[in-house]
Structures are given as structure tokens and as C-alpha cells.
Amino acid sequence: MSEDVSGADTPRRNQSRPTPLHAVHVALGASMTDFAGWSMPLRYTSELAEHHAVRNAAGLFDLSHMGELVLTGPGAAAALDHALVGNIGKLAVRRARYTMICDADGGVLDDLIVYRLGAQEYMVVANAANTAVVMAALTERVAGFDTELRDATDDYALVALQGPRAVELLAPLTDADLGSLKYYASAPATVAGHPVLLARTGYTGEDGFELFCSPDDAESLWQALRAAGGPEVPLPAGLACRDSLRLEAGMPLYGNELTAERTPFEAGLGRVVKFDKGDFVGRDALLARAESGPRETLVGLVGRGRRAPRAGYPVVDPATGAALGVVTSGAPSPTLGKPVAMAYVPLDRAEPGTELAVDVRGRQEPVDVVALPFYRREA
Amino acid sequence: MSVPENLRYSEEHEWCTAVEDGVTTIGITAHAATALGDVVYVQLPEVGQQIAAGESCGEIESTKSVSDLFAPASGEVVAVNTAVVDDPSLVNDDPYGEGWLFRVRVDTLPDLLDAAGYRALVGADD
């Protein structure tokens, strides 16, 4: 075994921050990992079992590392329209939107979900690794607007219940009308006696909910959800399966598919950029990219062999071996039973059905370009 | 984490049995299997192949990562566990038993860690 294995399941205890559910993870025997400065559960028993549980029944995640930034005031919507690429002004109360914050040159600083909580209140949920960057950028960009911005990350624990049985498991615990809570909607609700912001969002490709709650209520809420369907339903699920689930669902990950070196157009997410809303940070650069078209594009790859392409591996021409692009995420897909990957390739090699190869540690492995996502749940 | 007393261990997290009829059986430790996560692909050396201690002789791929398999001893490979190639989860489920990887003909084992030494290496409590 190579050396990177050594100590991989030993949590780094230096400065990694525990979530409000840390004691629960330890009691469950989770393998903990440092992720963006937080001590997070990587897996509890088997990430494959956890992956399949989310696809077939339900899984329970601690996502308390995510950043929550709250804007209030009469100018909040205009401030977010200036700071982000999406059209936040058009967002109805209790609805949510997937959007991005870009640099002046169009590079992606983070992908975000913005929840409109009230007439003059918005919550921006940022990736844990980017919360400070997003907070700093927002602080600068919303100055001059009639809004107050605060980092509310410490005010929230975040628990996600994801999977086809999520509705059935949650319904007996809440007063909320889950049938009327649509995808990308949120509502204040009571779950197991605790006030939460209940959102029908997720990062797994399955139906499910994200519950923003007080850190003081997190453990009680987790235990109530955990007991909702018997001993293994929902199954506690760690970050390892969260990554394989989102990859199968074709969802980009910041730091992999999304970086400051690329615009949303390369990632195939140009639709999130709304030019008709007026000026915003990055508009000129993004407009130029929209008109010129991306230089490369994100595609799905399915391996024909068993060895999986991994992030950073070169995509090559199968005939000449010439480098064409780079893999951004890759893993054996538990649901498909074969390796899948996302990669940036030139536009003329991006058509589904195109045969490419990936240099997997010195050996060319044949792959086929496919349309994303790799997995789509049945409606 | 289980570290059987009767085995010897490399610093690269392989285990070897005592030499019996000139052959040692080799696998990866429970610590390594847990650290890797679910093993999904195992590439082993071929029967008849000469392997050299400390050199890469295969690959172990989990859902999250790929690791080289290093030969803990030098010699000729005399058997490989085809069951583990067909069902790599055996490495996780039974790393010291059905999850064995290959057998090598050796005269003697090189200088490897005993169970106490390996426990100290990985910081195991038991």
C-alpha cells in the first residue's frame, strides 16, 4: 500500500472544528476527516452501503459545515442581484435558487443556493471551503445597498434527509404539508418539536430535504429522524457517498468542476447567468464569453474497463495519445457499476458517443462521452 | 482495529504469514482496508511473476482512491486470490482471511514489524 493510506482514518485533531453533531458521529463509530477546517464524517460503515441506501431508501447527512450568510433589509434583493449572477429579484418568498458568485473576470468564486426567507430576508448557502471568500466578496459588493449582511453559520446546524423514502419518513414528524413543498422551496416548520427551516433541496440526485436548525436542537432532531424508519432507515451517510451521489447526478463540485479559472459557461451552466437583470459583478467578462462561446466544455465519461479515471488525470486522444483535457471528478459508480467521470474537453470532442481515453497512471483506458447526468431518478 | 499476533507487517500496511512450505501469504491490513474505504478493484501480480520487496506489484482501488500494492517480500508469485478479484469487497469484510491477495515463494521473510510494532505504527489502541 502506498503511503497516502497511512493514517487516513485518523482525524486530524489540530484545528478542525467539530459540528454540533460531533458526539453522534463518534458514537456511531464514523471515520472522521478534516474537510475545509471541519471535522466531518467520511463514512460510518461502508460508503457503498450508504450510497445505495440514499438511492433506494434514505440517508441522513450532517452538513453543518456549510456556510449560511443572511441578508436583510429593503435593498437585499438589489444587493444580491449586483453581487451574484442570478436573478434574485425575481425569486418569490419561500423559493430557492441555484446560482453562483463570479469574479470580475467571470471566474467562479462559488456556487450557492439562495433561499428567500421573507420579503426582505435572504439566506445564501455557501460551500464550507468558500464561506470566508463569499462573505468577503459579499461584504464588499453589498456596501452601498440598503441591506445588512451577517455570517450566520454558527447559528445553524444543517441535517439532510435524502432518498426516495424521505417524504414518508419525515411526514409523521412534522406539521408541514410536504406535498405542497416543491423542489427548491422552503418553509418554516416544526420537526420533532423543533423549529426548523425546511427546504426541499439536496445534492444527491434524489428527492429529499435539508433542515436548518439551531445547533442546540441538532442532536435531538438527528435522533428523531434517525429513528423514523427503523434501525437502518434512514442510514447515516458520510461525505464519501455524498461525493459519489453528486457525481452520478452530474452535479458540479467547487474545486473540481468549478474554479476561479473557468466561467459557468465552460461548466455547461451558462443558464444560471442572467444578463437581462442589469449590471452585476462579472457581467462584461461573462457576456464576452457567452458571445464567443466556451473554449472547452464539461462532459460525462463512462469507462469501458474497471479502472476509474480520477480528478487530475489527463484525457487523451485514443489514437495518438495527445493530451486533450483533464478529468475533474471520477469514481466507480455504485449505481451504474462502472467508472464514471466528469472532464473538460475541447468542444469538438464533446459530442456524446465520442470515443476518448484517459491516462490512468500510465495506461490508456477507453472511455465514451455521454450526456450528463449519469443517473436521473424516476419522476 | 484487529492486528493478529501471528502475522508480520510492512510499513506499507501489508501483512505476511509465517513461511510454510516455502510460501508466505500476503494481504492488506484491516487498518489499510478501513482507511481506503470500500475496495472496488484489485489488480494483482500474475502467477509466475518475480516480485521484489518494496516495489509496486499491483493496485488497490477504492471508491475514493487508488493505492499501489507493494511487495513486502521478494520471490515468485505462486498463487493469487481470484475470488478477491471477482469480489473486491472481501478485502474489507475479511482482510486477514478470505481477503488474502497472493502467495509468494520465499526463503525467509525480510525484517518486518510484529503485531506490537504495527500497532504502534498506526496508533491502534488494541
Coordinates of C-alpha atoms in Angstrom, one line a residue:
Chain A
M1 CA 0.0 0.0 0.0
S2 CA 1.2 3.5 -0.7
E3 CA 1.8 6.0 2.0
D4 CA -1.3 8.1 1.4
V5 CA -3.2 5.4 3.2
S6 CA -1.3 5.8 6.4
G7 CA -3.4 7.5 9.0
A8 CA -6.2 8.4 6.5
D9 CA -8.8 7.4 9.1
T10 CA -7.1 9.2 11.9
P11 CA -8.8 12.5 12.4
R12 CA -6.5 15.5 12.4
R13 CA -7.2 16.9 15.8
N14 CA -5.3 20.2 15.4
Q15 CA -7.8 22.9 14.5
S16 CA -10.6 21.1 12.7
R17 CA -13.8 22.2 14.1
P18 CA -16.5 19.9 15.4
T19 CA -20.1 20.3 14.2
P20 CA -23.0 20.2 16.7
L21 CA -23.4 16.5 15.8
H22 CA -19.8 15.5 16.5
A23 CA -20.7 13.3 19.5
V24 CA -23.3 11.5 17.5
H25 CA -20.7 10.7 14.8
V26 CA -18.2 9.5 17.3
A27 CA -20.8 7.3 19.0
L28 CA -21.7 5.8 15.6
G29 CA -18.0 5.0 15.0
A30 CA -17.7 7.2 12.0
S31 CA -14.4 7.6 10.2
M32 CA -13.9 11.3 10.6
T33 CA -12.0 13.5 8.1
D34 CA -10.9 17.1 8.0
F35 CA -12.9 18.9 5.4
A36 CA -12.5 22.7 4.9
G37 CA -11.4 23.0 8.5
W38 CA -14.3 21.0 9.9
S39 CA -14.2 17.5 11.4
M40 CA -16.7 15.7 9.3
P41 CA -17.9 12.1 9.0
L42 CA -16.4 10.5 5.9
R43 CA -18.3 7.3 6.3
Y44 CA -19.9 5.4 9.1
T45 CA -19.5 1.8 7.9
S46 CA -19.4 1.4 4.1
E47 CA -19.8 4.3 1.7
L48 CA -21.2 1.9 -0.9
A49 CA -23.9 0.8 1.6
E50 CA -24.6 4.5 2.4
H51 CA -24.7 5.3 -1.3
H52 CA -27.2 2.6 -2.1
A53 CA -29.3 3.5 1.0
V54 CA -29.7 7.0 -0.4
R55 CA -30.6 5.7 -3.9
N56 CA -33.0 3.1 -2.6
A57 CA -34.4 4.2 0.7
A58 CA -33.0 7.2 2.6
G59 CA -29.8 8.6 4.1
L60 CA -29.2 11.1 6.9
F61 CA -26.3 13.6 6.5
D62 CA -24.7 16.2 8.7
L63 CA -24.0 19.2 6.6
S64 CA -23.4 21.7 9.4
H65 CA -20.1 22.8 7.8
M66 CA -22.0 24.6 5.0
G67 CA -21.9 28.4 5.4
E68 CA -25.1 30.4 5.9
L69 CA -24.9 34.1 5.1
V70 CA -28.0 36.2 5.8
L71 CA -29.0 39.5 4.1
T72 CA -31.9 41.6 5.4
G73 CA -33.3 44.9 4.5
P74 CA -35.1 46.7 1.7
G75 CA -32.0 46.6 -0.5
A76 CA -31.2 43.0 0.0
A77 CA -32.5 41.8 -3.4
A78 CA -30.8 44.5 -5.3
A79 CA -27.6 43.9 -3.5
L80 CA -27.7 40.2 -4.4
D81 CA -28.6 40.9 -8.0
H82 CA -25.4 43.0 -8.1
A83 CA -23.3 40.5 -6.3
L84 CA -24.4 37.2 -7.9
V85 CA -25.0 36.1 -11.5
G86 CA -28.6 35.0 -10.9
N87 CA -31.9 37.0 -10.9
I88 CA -32.6 37.1 -7.2
G89 CA -35.1 39.9 -7.6
K90 CA -37.5 37.5 -9.3
L91 CA -37.2 34.9 -6.5
A92 CA -40.5 34.5 -4.7
V93 CA -40.7 34.3 -0.9
R94 CA -40.1 30.7 0.2
R95 CA -38.4 29.7 -3.0
A96 CA -34.7 28.9 -3.5
R97 CA -32.4 29.3 -6.5
Y98 CA -29.1 27.7 -7.5
T99 CA -26.7 30.5 -8.5
M100 CA -23.1 31.5 -8.5
I101 CA -20.8 34.3 -7.4
C102 CA -18.2 35.2 -10.0
D103 CA -15.1 37.3 -10.1
A104 CA -14.9 40.4 -12.3
D105 CA -13.2 38.3 -14.9
G106 CA -16.1 35.8 -14.9
G107 CA -14.3 33.0 -12.9
V108 CA -16.5 31.2 -10.4
L109 CA -15.8 32.0 -6.8
D110 CA -18.5 29.6 -5.5
D111 CA -21.8 28.0 -6.4
L112 CA -24.6 28.9 -4.0
I113 CA -28.2 28.3 -3.1
V114 CA -30.1 31.4 -2.2
Y115 CA -33.3 31.0 -0.2
R116 CA -35.7 33.9 0.1
L117 CA -36.9 33.6 3.6
G118 CA -39.1 36.7 3.8
A119 CA -40.0 39.9 1.9
Q120 CA -36.6 41.4 2.9
E121 CA -34.6 38.4 4.0
Y122 CA -32.4 36.1 2.1
M123 CA -30.1 33.2 3.1
V124 CA -27.1 32.4 0.9
V125 CA -25.7 28.9 1.5
A126 CA -22.1 28.6 0.5
N127 CA -19.6 25.7 0.4
A128 CA -17.7 25.3 3.6
A129 CA -14.3 25.9 1.9
N130 CA -15.6 29.1 0.4
T131 CA -17.7 30.7 3.2
A132 CA -15.0 33.2 4.1
V133 CA -14.3 34.1 0.4
V134 CA -18.0 34.5 -0.3
M135 CA -18.5 36.6 2.9
A136 CA -15.6 38.8 2.0
A137 CA -16.9 39.3 -1.6
L138 CA -20.4 40.0 -0.5
T139 CA -19.3 42.4 2.2
E140 CA -17.5 44.4 -0.5
R141 CA -20.2 44.1 -3.1
V142 CA -23.3 44.9 -0.9
A143 CA -21.7 48.1 0.6
G144 CA -23.8 51.0 -0.6
F145 CA -27.0 48.9 -0.7
D146 CA -29.7 49.2 2.0
T147 CA -29.0 45.8 3.5
E148 CA -27.4 44.2 6.4
L149 CA -25.2 41.2 5.8
R150 CA -24.1 38.7 8.5
D151 CA -22.4 35.4 8.7
A152 CA -24.9 33.2 10.4
T153 CA -23.0 29.9 10.0
D154 CA -22.7 29.5 13.8
D155 CA -26.5 29.9 14.2
Y156 CA -27.3 26.8 12.2
A157 CA -26.8 23.1 12.1
L158 CA -27.8 21.5 8.9
V159 CA -29.2 18.0 8.5
A160 CA -30.2 16.5 5.2
L161 CA -32.6 13.6 4.7
Q162 CA -32.2 12.3 1.2
G163 CA -33.7 9.5 -0.7
P164 CA -37.0 8.2 -2.2
R165 CA -38.4 7.5 1.2
A166 CA -37.7 10.9 2.6
V167 CA -41.3 12.2 2.4
E168 CA -42.7 9.1 4.0
L169 CA -40.1 9.3 6.8
L170 CA -40.5 13.0 7.5
A171 CA -44.2 13.3 7.3
P172 CA -45.1 11.8 10.7
L173 CA -42.6 14.1 12.4
T174 CA -43.8 17.4 11.1
D175 CA -46.7 19.8 10.8
A176 CA -45.5 20.9 7.4
D177 CA -47.5 20.0 4.2
L178 CA -44.8 18.2 2.4
G179 CA -46.9 17.7 -0.7
S180 CA -47.1 21.4 -1.3
L181 CA -43.4 22.0 -0.6
K182 CA -42.0 21.8 -4.1
Y183 CA -38.4 21.2 -5.2
Y184 CA -36.3 24.3 -4.4
A185 CA -38.9 25.6 -2.0
S186 CA -38.5 26.2 1.8
A187 CA -40.8 26.9 4.7
P188 CA -40.5 27.3 8.4
A189 CA -41.8 24.2 10.1
T190 CA -41.7 22.2 13.3
V191 CA -40.0 18.8 13.1
A192 CA -39.9 16.5 16.1
G193 CA -40.9 19.5 18.2
H194 CA -38.0 21.7 17.0
P195 CA -38.4 24.8 14.8
V196 CA -36.5 24.4 11.5
L197 CA -36.2 25.9 8.1
L198 CA -37.3 23.0 6.0
A199 CA -36.1 23.1 2.4
R200 CA -36.7 20.6 -0.4
T201 CA -33.1 20.8 -1.7
G202 CA -30.2 18.4 -1.9
Y203 CA -27.0 17.3 -3.6
T204 CA -27.7 13.6 -4.2
G205 CA -29.9 13.4 -7.2
E206 CA -32.7 12.1 -5.0
D207 CA -35.8 13.7 -3.5
G208 CA -35.2 14.9 0.0
F209 CA -35.0 17.7 2.5
E210 CA -32.4 19.9 4.1
L211 CA -33.3 21.0 7.7
F212 CA -31.6 24.2 9.0
C213 CA -32.0 24.1 12.8
S214 CA -30.5 25.6 16.0
P215 CA -27.2 23.8 16.9
D216 CA -28.8 23.1 20.3
D217 CA -31.6 21.1 18.6
A218 CA -29.4 19.3 16.2
E219 CA -28.8 16.1 18.2
S220 CA -32.4 15.7 19.2
L221 CA -33.5 16.3 15.6
W222 CA -31.0 13.9 14.2
Q223 CA -32.1 11.1 16.6
A224 CA -35.7 11.7 15.8
L225 CA -35.0 11.4 12.1
R226 CA -32.7 8.5 12.6
A227 CA -35.5 6.5 14.3
A228 CA -38.1 7.4 11.7
G229 CA -38.0 4.2 9.7
G230 CA -36.4 1.5 11.9
P231 CA -32.8 0.6 12.6
E232 CA -31.3 1.2 9.1
V233 CA -33.7 3.7 7.6
P234 CA -32.5 6.4 7.2
L235 CA -28.9 5.2 7.2
P236 CA -26.3 7.8 8.5
A237 CA -24.4 8.8 5.4
G238 CA -21.0 10.5 5.2
L239 CA -19.2 12.8 2.8
A240 CA -17.7 9.9 0.8
C241 CA -21.1 8.8 -0.5
R242 CA -22.2 12.4 -0.8
D243 CA -19.4 12.8 -3.4
S244 CA -20.3 9.7 -5.4
L245 CA -24.0 10.6 -5.3
R246 CA -23.5 14.1 -6.6
L247 CA -21.1 12.8 -9.3
E248 CA -23.7 10.3 -10.6
A249 CA -26.2 13.1 -10.6
G250 CA -23.8 15.2 -12.7
M251 CA -23.7 18.0 -10.1
P252 CA -20.6 20.1 -10.1
L253 CA -18.3 20.4 -7.1
Y254 CA -16.5 23.6 -6.3
G255 CA -12.7 23.0 -6.5
N256 CA -13.3 20.2 -9.1
E257 CA -15.6 21.2 -11.9
L258 CA -16.0 24.8 -10.7
T259 CA -12.9 27.0 -10.2
A260 CA -11.9 30.7 -10.5
E261 CA -10.1 29.7 -13.7
R262 CA -13.3 28.9 -15.5
T263 CA -16.7 30.6 -16.1
P264 CA -20.1 29.0 -15.7
F265 CA -20.2 28.6 -19.5
E266 CA -17.3 26.1 -19.6
A267 CA -19.2 24.1 -16.9
G268 CA -22.3 24.0 -19.1
L269 CA -24.1 26.2 -16.5
G270 CA -24.4 29.4 -18.6
R271 CA -28.1 29.3 -17.9
V272 CA -27.6 30.5 -14.4
V273 CA -26.1 33.8 -15.7
K274 CA -28.9 36.3 -16.2
F275 CA -27.8 39.2 -18.4
D276 CA -31.3 40.8 -18.5
K277 CA -31.3 41.9 -14.9
G278 CA -28.9 44.9 -15.2
D279 CA -25.3 45.3 -14.2
F280 CA -23.6 42.8 -11.9
V281 CA -20.1 41.8 -11.0
G282 CA -18.5 39.9 -13.8
R283 CA -21.1 40.9 -16.4
D284 CA -18.8 42.2 -19.1
A285 CA -16.5 39.2 -19.0
L286 CA -19.4 36.7 -18.9
L287 CA -21.1 38.5 -21.8
A288 CA -18.0 38.3 -23.8
R289 CA -17.7 34.6 -23.0
A290 CA -21.3 34.0 -23.8
E291 CA -20.8 35.6 -27.2
S292 CA -17.5 33.9 -28.0
G293 CA -18.6 30.5 -26.6
P294 CA -16.6 28.4 -24.2
R295 CA -13.1 27.2 -25.1
E296 CA -13.8 23.8 -23.6
T297 CA -16.7 22.2 -22.0
L298 CA -17.6 19.8 -19.3
V299 CA -18.6 16.3 -20.4
G300 CA -19.5 13.0 -18.8
L301 CA -17.3 10.0 -19.4
V302 CA -18.1 6.4 -18.9
G303 CA -15.2 3.9 -18.7
R304 CA -15.3 0.7 -20.6
G305 CA -12.8 -1.0 -18.2
R306 CA -12.8 -1.3 -14.5
R307 CA -10.2 1.3 -13.6
A308 CA -11.7 4.7 -12.8
P309 CA -10.5 8.0 -14.1
R310 CA -9.7 10.3 -11.1
A311 CA -9.5 14.1 -10.7
G312 CA -6.4 15.4 -12.4
Y313 CA -5.9 12.5 -14.9
P314 CA -5.3 13.6 -18.5
V315 CA -7.9 12.9 -21.1
V316 CA -6.1 11.9 -24.3
D317 CA -6.8 11.1 -27.9
P318 CA -7.1 7.3 -28.1
A319 CA -5.3 7.2 -31.5
T320 CA -2.4 9.5 -30.8
G321 CA -2.2 9.7 -27.0
A322 CA -2.2 13.5 -27.4
A323 CA -3.5 15.4 -24.3
L324 CA -7.0 16.8 -24.9
G325 CA -8.3 17.8 -21.5
V326 CA -8.4 16.8 -17.8
V327 CA -10.7 14.8 -15.5
T328 CA -12.2 16.9 -12.7
S329 CA -14.0 14.1 -10.8
G330 CA -14.1 10.4 -11.3
A331 CA -15.0 7.3 -9.4
P332 CA -16.5 3.8 -9.8
S333 CA -20.3 4.5 -10.0
P334 CA -22.0 2.3 -7.4
T335 CA -25.3 2.7 -9.2
L336 CA -24.1 2.1 -12.7
G337 CA -21.4 -0.5 -11.8
K338 CA -18.8 1.1 -14.0
P339 CA -16.4 4.0 -13.8
V340 CA -17.8 7.5 -14.4
A341 CA -16.1 10.8 -14.6
M342 CA -16.5 14.5 -15.5
A343 CA -13.9 16.1 -17.6
Y344 CA -13.1 19.3 -19.5
V345 CA -12.5 18.6 -23.2
P346 CA -12.4 20.7 -26.4
L347 CA -15.8 21.4 -28.0
D348 CA -15.1 19.2 -31.0
R349 CA -14.6 16.1 -28.7
A350 CA -17.7 16.8 -26.5
E351 CA -20.4 15.1 -28.6
P352 CA -22.0 12.1 -26.8
G353 CA -20.7 8.9 -28.3
T354 CA -17.2 10.3 -28.9
E355 CA -14.5 7.8 -28.0
L356 CA -11.7 9.2 -25.8
A357 CA -9.2 7.7 -23.5
V358 CA -8.0 8.6 -20.0
D359 CA -4.4 8.2 -18.9
V360 CA -4.9 6.1 -15.8
R361 CA -1.5 6.0 -14.1
G362 CA 0.4 5.4 -17.4
R363 CA -2.1 3.2 -19.1
Q364 CA -4.8 4.4 -21.6
E365 CA -8.3 3.4 -20.5
P366 CA -11.0 3.7 -23.2
V367 CA -14.0 6.0 -22.2
D368 CA -17.1 7.2 -24.0
V369 CA -18.5 10.7 -23.8
V370 CA -22.1 10.6 -22.5
A371 CA -24.7 13.2 -21.8
L372 CA -24.9 14.3 -18.1
P373 CA -26.2 13.3 -15.7
F374 CA -25.1 9.6 -15.4
Y375 CA -28.1 9.0 -13.2
R376 CA -31.6 10.5 -13.1
R377 CA -34.2 9.4 -10.6
E378 CA -37.5 8.3 -11.9
A379 CA -40.0 11.1 -11.6
Chain B
M1 CA -8.6 -2.4 14.8
S2 CA -7.6 -6.0 14.5
V3 CA -3.9 -6.8 14.3
P4 CA -3.4 -10.6 14.6
E5 CA -0.4 -11.6 16.6
N6 CA 0.7 -14.4 14.3
L7 CA 1.4 -12.2 11.3
R8 CA 4.2 -9.9 10.2
Y9 CA 3.6 -6.4 8.9
S10 CA 5.2 -4.0 6.4
E11 CA 5.1 -0.2 6.9
E12 CA 3.0 -0.1 3.7
H13 CA 0.2 -1.9 5.5
E14 CA 0.6 -5.4 4.1
W15 CA 0.6 -8.5 6.2
C16 CA 2.5 -11.8 5.7
T17 CA 2.0 -15.1 7.2
A18 CA 4.9 -17.1 8.6
V19 CA 6.7 -19.1 5.9
E20 CA 5.1 -22.5 5.5
D21 CA 6.5 -25.0 2.9
G22 CA 8.5 -22.1 1.5
V23 CA 5.4 -19.9 0.9
T24 CA 4.0 -16.8 2.6
T25 CA 0.5 -15.5 2.1
I26 CA 0.1 -11.7 1.7
G27 CA -2.8 -9.3 2.2
I28 CA -3.5 -5.8 3.4
T29 CA -4.3 -4.9 7.0
A30 CA -7.7 -4.1 8.5
H31 CA -6.3 -0.6 9.2
A32 CA -5.5 -0.1 5.5
A33 CA -8.8 -1.6 4.3
T34 CA -10.7 0.8 6.6
A35 CA -8.6 3.7 5.6
L36 CA -9.2 3.0 1.9
G37 CA -12.9 2.6 2.2
D38 CA -14.8 0.2 0.1
V39 CA -12.4 -1.6 -2.2
V40 CA -13.9 -1.9 -5.7
Y41 CA -11.0 -3.1 -7.8
V42 CA -7.9 -5.2 -7.2
Q43 CA -5.1 -5.7 -9.6
L44 CA -2.7 -8.5 -8.5
P45 CA 0.6 -9.7 -9.9
E46 CA 0.5 -12.8 -12.1
V47 CA 1.4 -16.3 -11.1
G48 CA 5.0 -16.9 -12.0
Q49 CA 5.9 -13.3 -11.8
Q50 CA 9.0 -12.4 -9.8
I51 CA 8.4 -9.6 -7.4
A52 CA 10.9 -7.6 -5.4
A53 CA 10.3 -6.3 -1.9
G54 CA 9.4 -2.7 -1.8
E55 CA 8.4 -2.5 -5.4
S56 CA 4.9 -1.9 -6.7
C57 CA 3.2 -5.2 -7.8
G58 CA -0.4 -4.3 -8.1
E59 CA -3.1 -1.8 -7.4
I60 CA -6.0 -1.5 -4.9
E61 CA -8.7 0.9 -5.9
S62 CA -11.5 2.1 -3.5
T63 CA -14.4 4.3 -4.3
K64 CA -12.3 7.3 -3.2
S65 CA -8.7 6.5 -4.1
V66 CA -6.1 4.3 -5.7
S67 CA -3.1 2.8 -3.9
D68 CA -0.1 0.9 -5.2
L69 CA 0.3 -2.6 -3.7
F70 CA 3.9 -3.0 -2.6
A71 CA 5.5 -6.4 -2.4
P72 CA 6.5 -6.9 1.3
A73 CA 8.9 -9.8 0.3
S74 CA 10.8 -10.8 -2.8
G75 CA 10.1 -14.0 -4.7
E76 CA 8.0 -15.8 -7.2
V77 CA 4.2 -15.4 -7.1
V78 CA 2.8 -18.9 -6.8
A79 CA -0.9 -18.1 -6.3
V80 CA -3.3 -15.2 -6.5
N81 CA -6.7 -14.9 -4.9
T82 CA -9.1 -14.8 -7.9
A83 CA -12.1 -14.6 -5.5
V84 CA -10.9 -11.2 -4.4
V85 CA -10.5 -10.0 -8.0
D86 CA -14.1 -11.1 -8.6
D87 CA -15.4 -9.6 -5.3
P88 CA -13.1 -6.9 -4.0
S89 CA -15.3 -6.3 -1.0
L90 CA -13.7 -9.4 0.6
V91 CA -10.7 -7.1 1.3
N92 CA -13.0 -5.0 3.6
D93 CA -15.0 -7.9 5.0
D94 CA -12.2 -10.3 5.9
P95 CA -8.8 -8.7 5.3
Y96 CA -6.9 -11.5 7.1
G97 CA -8.9 -14.4 5.8
E98 CA -10.9 -14.6 2.5
G99 CA -9.5 -11.2 1.5
W100 CA -5.9 -12.5 1.2
L101 CA -4.2 -11.3 -2.0
F102 CA -1.4 -13.5 -3.2
R103 CA 1.2 -16.1 -2.2
V104 CA 4.9 -15.8 -2.8
R105 CA 7.7 -18.4 -2.6
V106 CA 10.4 -17.1 -0.3
D107 CA 13.3 -18.5 1.6
T108 CA 12.7 -16.3 4.6
L109 CA 10.7 -13.2 5.3
P110 CA 12.5 -9.9 5.4
D111 CA 12.7 -7.9 8.5
L112 CA 9.1 -6.8 9.1
L113 CA 7.1 -5.4 12.0
D114 CA 5.5 -7.7 14.6
A115 CA 1.9 -7.0 15.7
A116 CA 3.0 -4.7 18.5
G117 CA 5.3 -2.8 16.1
Y118 CA 2.5 -2.4 13.6
R119 CA 0.0 -1.3 16.3
A120 CA 2.5 1.4 17.3
L121 CA 2.9 2.4 13.6
V122 CA -0.8 3.0 13.1
G123 CA -1.6 4.2 16.6
A124 CA -4.1 1.4 17.3
D125 CA -5.3 1.1 20.8
D126 CA -5.9 -2.7 20.9

